Amino acid sequence: MTKHLFRDDSYLRSCEARVTGINERGGLLLDRTIFFATGGGQPGDIGEIERADGSRIAVGATVFAEGKEQIIHVPAGEGPLPQVGEPVVAHIDWARRYRHMRMHTALHVICAVMKTKITGAQIGDQESRIDLNVEEPPEREAVLAAIMDAVNQDHAITTEWITDEELDANPDLIKSMSVSPPRGSGLVRLVRIGENFDLQPCGGTHVKSTQEIGLVTITKIEKKGRLNRRIRIRLDD
Ligand SMILES: [Zn+2]
């Protein structure tokens, strides 16, 4: 299994690791990684794997292997691959990832402000969208004011863990109708914003305080079905 270092510290930009395998398509497996694997609407990281001789292998995508334990670092191009057992240093494209963290946290804030279930989400480094299970169109100015109020209150974002059984006993914690909670190990990671602003199971990467989200712009509110409104957002640079 790959140790998912980003889960405990989403601010790590590089880490030392050892190659534990290369799959049939040339994907690199490491014993530990800071590369987030695509999931829950958040794109996987891109970056570089630095070999002991200083050469670098560009990573163009990061995905989970079946079972969601191993993480596959997919090389962006052709070229020599490291040996199994070789020590390497993994580097992510931090500017892109940090935008994903700000966007991802902003979507949690929207979910909390709208007090409803999520029916879909897609995070991008330029624009992100969240689909919400509401009938009435959200009022843009009011929603934006509530989002910016939460940003300016500088709520801390923290994680905690509960057992699968505890989650089963508290199904209201689950806010997403489209992404299932990150189960598998017997424990589920919860992401908390403020003391009680938002609390939900999530396996993604987030910033550590809402102020880091910065200025949010709602670019569009669309109707996507009778009970589905899509909010698109952008962030300041
Ligand atoms: Zn999240």
mmCIF file of C-alpha atoms and ligand atoms in Angstrom:
data_model
loop_
_atom_site.group_PDB
_atom_site.id
_atom_site.type_symbol
_atom_site.label_atom_id
_atom_site.label_comp_id
_atom_site.label_asym_id
_atom_site.label_seq_id
_atom_site.Cartn_x
_atom_site.Cartn_y
_atom_site.Cartn_z
ATOM 1 C CA MET A 1 0.000 0.000 0.000
ATOM 2 C CA THR A 2 1.143 3.562 -0.728
ATOM 3 C CA LYS A 3 1.360 5.801 2.348
ATOM 4 C CA HIS A 4 -0.806 8.820 1.499
ATOM 5 C CA LEU A 5 1.205 11.672 3.032
ATOM 6 C CA PHE A 6 -1.149 14.342 1.612
ATOM 7 C CA ARG A 7 -3.886 13.040 3.879
ATOM 8 C CA ASP A 8 -2.177 14.230 7.051
ATOM 9 C CA ASP A 9 -0.356 17.236 5.565
ATOM 10 C CA SER A 10 -1.774 18.701 2.355
ATOM 11 C CA TYR A 11 0.987 21.360 2.310
ATOM 12 C CA LEU A 12 3.856 18.948 1.529
ATOM 13 C CA ARG A 13 5.343 19.852 -1.853
ATOM 14 C CA SER A 14 7.920 17.078 -2.092
ATOM 15 C CA CYS A 15 8.857 13.865 -0.322
ATOM 16 C CA GLU A 16 11.480 11.149 -0.443
ATOM 17 C CA ALA A 17 10.134 7.762 -1.462
ATOM 18 C CA ARG A 18 11.153 4.390 -2.860
ATOM 19 C CA VAL A 19 9.847 2.801 -6.054
ATOM 20 C CA THR A 20 7.850 -0.291 -5.110
ATOM 21 C CA GLY A 21 6.628 -1.255 -8.561
ATOM 22 C CA ILE A 22 6.009 -0.305 -12.169
ATOM 23 C CA ASN A 23 2.731 -1.422 -13.668
ATOM 24 C CA GLU A 24 2.189 -2.822 -17.155
ATOM 25 C CA ARG A 25 1.514 0.649 -18.551
ATOM 26 C CA GLY A 26 4.634 2.235 -17.059
ATOM 27 C CA GLY A 27 2.895 3.773 -14.050
ATOM 28 C CA LEU A 28 5.157 4.229 -11.027
ATOM 29 C CA LEU A 29 4.195 2.921 -7.593
ATOM 30 C CA LEU A 30 5.910 4.440 -4.549
ATOM 31 C CA ASP A 31 5.975 3.408 -0.888
ATOM 32 C CA ARG A 32 4.796 6.913 0.074
ATOM 33 C CA THR A 33 3.581 9.902 -1.890
ATOM 34 C CA ILE A 34 2.356 13.479 -1.766
ATOM 35 C CA PHE A 35 0.616 13.078 -5.157
ATOM 36 C CA PHE A 36 -3.163 13.248 -4.677
ATOM 37 C CA ALA A 37 -4.952 10.649 -6.818
ATOM 38 C CA THR A 38 -8.023 11.738 -8.829
ATOM 39 C CA GLY A 39 -11.181 11.322 -6.782
ATOM 40 C CA GLY A 40 -14.227 13.052 -5.348
ATOM 41 C CA GLY A 41 -14.238 15.655 -8.116
ATOM 42 C CA GLN A 42 -10.648 16.729 -7.449
ATOM 43 C CA PRO A 43 -8.093 16.127 -10.238
ATOM 44 C CA GLY A 44 -4.981 14.124 -9.481
ATOM 45 C CA ASP A 45 -1.685 15.956 -9.128
ATOM 46 C CA ILE A 46 0.896 16.430 -11.831
ATOM 47 C CA GLY A 47 4.591 16.974 -11.121
ATOM 48 C CA GLU A 48 7.938 15.224 -11.318
ATOM 49 C CA ILE A 49 9.723 12.200 -9.913
ATOM 50 C CA GLU A 50 13.409 13.012 -9.379
ATOM 51 C CA ARG A 51 15.848 10.112 -9.620
ATOM 52 C CA ALA A 52 19.102 9.770 -7.676
ATOM 53 C CA ASP A 53 21.104 10.858 -10.765
ATOM 54 C CA GLY A 54 19.130 14.123 -10.856
ATOM 55 C CA SER A 55 17.087 13.256 -13.959
ATOM 56 C CA ARG A 56 13.378 13.918 -13.698
ATOM 57 C CA ILE A 57 10.357 11.995 -14.928
ATOM 58 C CA ALA A 58 7.326 14.203 -15.638
ATOM 59 C CA VAL A 59 4.113 12.865 -14.080
ATOM 60 C CA GLY A 60 1.052 13.768 -16.155
ATOM 61 C CA ALA A 61 -1.670 12.150 -14.057
ATOM 62 C CA THR A 62 -2.168 10.446 -10.710
ATOM 63 C CA VAL A 63 -4.816 7.791 -10.206
ATOM 64 C CA PHE A 64 -5.725 5.093 -7.734
ATOM 65 C CA ALA A 65 -5.121 1.469 -8.551
ATOM 66 C CA GLU A 66 -8.113 -0.767 -7.969
ATOM 67 C CA GLY A 67 -8.818 -0.981 -4.257
ATOM 68 C CA LYS A 68 -7.800 2.682 -3.705
ATOM 69 C CA GLU A 69 -4.691 1.782 -1.725
ATOM 70 C CA GLN A 70 -1.918 1.956 -4.305
ATOM 71 C CA ILE A 71 -1.421 5.265 -6.095
ATOM 72 C CA ILE A 72 -0.199 5.198 -9.701
ATOM 73 C CA HIS A 73 2.020 8.053 -10.933
ATOM 74 C CA VAL A 74 1.513 8.076 -14.699
ATOM 75 C CA PRO A 75 4.516 9.398 -16.677
ATOM 76 C CA ALA A 76 3.628 12.194 -19.097
ATOM 77 C CA GLY A 77 5.899 10.883 -21.855
ATOM 78 C CA GLU A 78 8.231 8.116 -22.939
ATOM 79 C CA GLY A 79 11.659 7.673 -21.398
ATOM 80 C CA PRO A 80 13.712 5.550 -19.032
ATOM 81 C CA LEU A 81 11.950 4.376 -15.892
ATOM 82 C CA PRO A 82 13.544 3.818 -12.459
ATOM 83 C CA GLN A 83 14.282 0.398 -11.002
ATOM 84 C CA VAL A 84 12.090 -1.136 -8.346
ATOM 85 C CA GLY A 85 13.711 -0.300 -5.004
ATOM 86 C CA GLU A 86 15.293 2.899 -6.298
ATOM 87 C CA PRO A 87 15.106 5.952 -4.001
ATOM 88 C CA VAL A 88 13.438 8.992 -5.599
ATOM 89 C CA VAL A 89 12.102 12.406 -4.617
ATOM 90 C CA ALA A 90 8.527 13.211 -5.614
ATOM 91 C CA HIS A 91 7.632 16.832 -6.425
ATOM 92 C CA ILE A 92 4.097 18.049 -7.130
ATOM 93 C CA ASP A 93 3.062 21.067 -9.212
ATOM 94 C CA TRP A 94 2.352 23.087 -6.079
ATOM 95 C CA ALA A 95 0.768 26.149 -7.718
ATOM 96 C CA ARG A 96 -1.861 23.945 -9.383
ATOM 97 C CA ARG A 97 -2.455 21.820 -6.289
ATOM 98 C CA TYR A 98 -2.797 24.864 -4.016
ATOM 99 C CA ARG A 99 -5.525 26.225 -6.286
ATOM 100 C CA HIS A 100 -7.266 22.855 -6.071
ATOM 101 C CA MET A 101 -7.058 23.053 -2.255
ATOM 102 C CA ARG A 102 -8.558 26.555 -2.217
ATOM 103 C CA MET A 103 -11.273 25.569 -4.720
ATOM 104 C CA HIS A 104 -12.074 22.348 -2.879
ATOM 105 C CA THR A 105 -12.430 24.170 0.436
ATOM 106 C CA ALA A 106 -14.606 26.829 -1.239
ATOM 107 C CA LEU A 107 -16.988 24.090 -2.409
ATOM 108 C CA HIS A 108 -17.329 22.853 1.195
ATOM 109 C CA VAL A 109 -18.185 26.436 2.195
ATOM 110 C CA ILE A 110 -20.863 26.646 -0.520
ATOM 111 C CA CYS A 111 -22.332 23.340 0.614
ATOM 112 C CA ALA A 112 -22.513 24.648 4.193
ATOM 113 C CA VAL A 113 -23.994 27.995 3.140
ATOM 114 C CA MET A 114 -26.650 26.317 0.991
ATOM 115 C CA LYS A 115 -27.482 23.759 3.716
ATOM 116 C CA THR A 116 -28.284 21.067 1.190
ATOM 117 C CA LYS A 117 -26.916 17.894 -0.361
ATOM 118 C CA ILE A 118 -24.348 17.880 -3.175
ATOM 119 C CA THR A 119 -25.236 16.023 -6.352
ATOM 120 C CA GLY A 120 -21.910 16.571 -8.111
ATOM 121 C CA ALA A 121 -18.709 18.587 -8.086
ATOM 122 C CA GLN A 122 -15.767 19.193 -10.378
ATOM 123 C CA ILE A 123 -12.697 21.057 -9.201
ATOM 124 C CA GLY A 124 -10.385 22.822 -11.633
ATOM 125 C CA ASP A 125 -7.502 25.191 -11.179
ATOM 126 C CA GLN A 126 -9.331 27.943 -13.105
ATOM 127 C CA GLU A 127 -13.004 27.214 -12.471
ATOM 128 C CA SER A 128 -14.923 24.779 -10.285
ATOM 129 C CA ARG A 129 -18.547 23.792 -10.086
ATOM 130 C CA ILE A 130 -20.843 22.271 -7.532
ATOM 131 C CA ASP A 131 -24.284 20.803 -8.165
ATOM 132 C CA LEU A 132 -26.790 21.198 -5.370
ATOM 133 C CA ASN A 133 -30.043 19.472 -4.651
ATOM 134 C CA VAL A 134 -32.280 22.548 -4.503
ATOM 135 C CA GLU A 135 -35.470 23.494 -6.293
ATOM 136 C CA GLU A 136 -35.361 27.263 -5.969
ATOM 137 C CA PRO A 137 -32.562 29.081 -7.783
ATOM 138 C CA PRO A 138 -29.971 30.348 -5.286
ATOM 139 C CA GLU A 139 -29.898 34.139 -5.044
ATOM 140 C CA ARG A 140 -26.446 35.047 -6.300
ATOM 141 C CA GLU A 141 -25.691 38.094 -4.135
ATOM 142 C CA ALA A 142 -26.926 36.466 -0.934
ATOM 143 C CA VAL A 143 -24.989 33.261 -1.578
ATOM 144 C CA LEU A 144 -21.830 35.174 -2.405
ATOM 145 C CA ALA A 145 -22.155 37.337 0.720
ATOM 146 C CA ALA A 146 -22.544 34.214 2.882
ATOM 147 C CA ILE A 147 -19.512 32.593 1.234
ATOM 148 C CA MET A 148 -17.330 35.673 1.746
ATOM 149 C CA ASP A 149 -18.547 36.010 5.326
ATOM 150 C CA ALA A 150 -17.293 32.456 6.008
ATOM 151 C CA VAL A 151 -13.998 33.216 4.242
ATOM 152 C CA ASN A 152 -13.477 36.372 6.279
ATOM 153 C CA GLN A 153 -14.303 34.639 9.543
ATOM 154 C CA ASP A 154 -11.124 32.633 8.933
ATOM 155 C CA HIS A 155 -12.508 29.311 10.122
ATOM 156 C CA ALA A 156 -9.890 26.628 10.744
ATOM 157 C CA ILE A 157 -10.129 23.447 8.666
ATOM 158 C CA THR A 158 -9.270 20.302 10.616
ATOM 159 C CA THR A 159 -9.597 16.577 10.106
ATOM 160 C CA GLU A 160 -10.746 13.845 12.431
ATOM 161 C CA TRP A 161 -11.482 10.158 12.045
ATOM 162 C CA ILE A 162 -14.514 8.076 12.918
ATOM 163 C CA THR A 163 -15.242 4.385 12.457
ATOM 164 C CA ASP A 164 -17.442 3.040 9.657
ATOM 165 C CA GLU A 165 -19.961 2.113 12.356
ATOM 166 C CA GLU A 166 -20.030 5.674 13.711
ATOM 167 C CA LEU A 167 -20.680 6.979 10.204
ATOM 168 C CA ASP A 168 -23.449 4.432 9.682
ATOM 169 C CA ALA A 169 -25.034 5.685 12.920
ATOM 170 C CA ASN A 170 -24.807 9.313 11.687
ATOM 171 C CA PRO A 171 -25.836 9.215 8.001
ATOM 172 C CA ASP A 172 -26.630 12.971 8.046
ATOM 173 C CA LEU A 173 -22.873 13.621 8.055
ATOM 174 C CA ILE A 174 -22.825 12.566 4.402
ATOM 175 C CA LYS A 175 -23.455 15.668 2.273
ATOM 176 C CA SER A 176 -22.639 14.212 -1.131
ATOM 177 C CA MET A 177 -25.171 12.160 -3.064
ATOM 178 C CA SER A 178 -22.618 11.493 -5.824
ATOM 179 C CA VAL A 179 -19.368 10.635 -4.026
ATOM 180 C CA SER A 180 -19.310 7.879 -1.435
ATOM 181 C CA PRO A 181 -17.368 8.519 1.780
ATOM 182 C CA PRO A 182 -13.705 7.413 1.781
ATOM 183 C CA ARG A 183 -14.170 4.066 3.515
ATOM 184 C CA GLY A 184 -11.923 1.041 3.282
ATOM 185 C CA SER A 185 -9.656 1.038 6.297
ATOM 186 C CA GLY A 186 -12.481 0.801 8.842
ATOM 187 C CA LEU A 187 -12.007 4.506 9.522
ATOM 188 C CA VAL A 188 -13.520 7.463 7.672
ATOM 189 C CA ARG A 189 -11.883 10.874 7.524
ATOM 190 C CA LEU A 190 -14.085 13.823 8.409
ATOM 191 C CA VAL A 191 -13.246 17.373 7.387
ATOM 192 C CA ARG A 192 -14.429 20.060 9.793
ATOM 193 C CA ILE A 193 -14.674 23.790 9.057
ATOM 194 C CA GLY A 194 -14.765 26.013 12.129
ATOM 195 C CA GLU A 195 -16.317 24.525 15.233
ATOM 196 C CA ASN A 196 -19.576 23.605 13.566
ATOM 197 C CA PHE A 197 -19.738 25.456 10.251
ATOM 198 C CA ASP A 198 -19.350 22.274 8.201
ATOM 199 C CA LEU A 199 -18.518 18.647 8.925
ATOM 200 C CA GLN A 200 -18.502 15.902 6.317
ATOM 201 C CA PRO A 201 -16.551 12.852 5.168
ATOM 202 C CA CYS A 202 -13.965 13.790 2.539
ATOM 203 C CA GLY A 203 -10.717 12.359 1.212
ATOM 204 C CA GLY A 204 -9.570 15.479 -0.649
ATOM 205 C CA THR A 205 -6.992 18.163 0.099
ATOM 206 C CA HIS A 206 -8.016 21.442 1.741
ATOM 207 C CA VAL A 207 -6.408 24.658 2.947
ATOM 208 C CA LYS A 208 -6.005 25.093 6.700
ATOM 209 C CA SER A 209 -8.088 28.243 7.069
ATOM 210 C CA THR A 210 -10.969 29.667 5.045
ATOM 211 C CA GLN A 211 -9.157 32.986 4.582
ATOM 212 C CA GLU A 212 -6.736 31.207 2.224
ATOM 213 C CA ILE A 213 -9.626 30.746 -0.227
ATOM 214 C CA GLY A 214 -9.498 34.492 -0.917
ATOM 215 C CA LEU A 215 -11.986 36.359 -3.078
ATOM 216 C CA VAL A 216 -14.637 34.124 -4.667
ATOM 217 C CA THR A 217 -16.547 35.043 -7.820
ATOM 218 C CA ILE A 218 -19.737 33.233 -8.812
ATOM 219 C CA THR A 219 -19.451 33.047 -12.586
ATOM 220 C CA LYS A 220 -22.735 31.283 -13.288
ATOM 221 C CA ILE A 221 -25.751 29.681 -11.645
ATOM 222 C CA GLU A 222 -27.401 27.155 -13.953
ATOM 223 C CA LYS A 223 -30.467 24.976 -13.777
ATOM 224 C CA LYS A 224 -29.559 21.346 -14.384
ATOM 225 C CA GLY A 225 -32.831 19.549 -13.840
ATOM 226 C CA ARG A 226 -35.799 20.217 -11.563
ATOM 227 C CA LEU A 227 -33.861 19.573 -8.350
ATOM 228 C CA ASN A 228 -30.383 20.514 -9.450
ATOM 229 C CA ARG A 229 -28.693 23.901 -9.506
ATOM 230 C CA ARG A 230 -25.095 24.276 -10.599
ATOM 231 C CA ILE A 231 -22.917 27.037 -9.151
ATOM 232 C CA ARG A 232 -19.675 27.870 -10.980
ATOM 233 C CA ILE A 233 -16.934 29.769 -9.177
ATOM 234 C CA ARG A 234 -13.562 31.338 -9.825
ATOM 235 C CA LEU A 235 -10.940 32.532 -7.369
ATOM 236 C CA ASP A 236 -8.528 35.440 -7.326
ATOM 237 C CA ASP A 237 -4.937 34.650 -8.307
HETATM 238 ZN ZN ZN B 1 -13.229 18.020 0.857
#
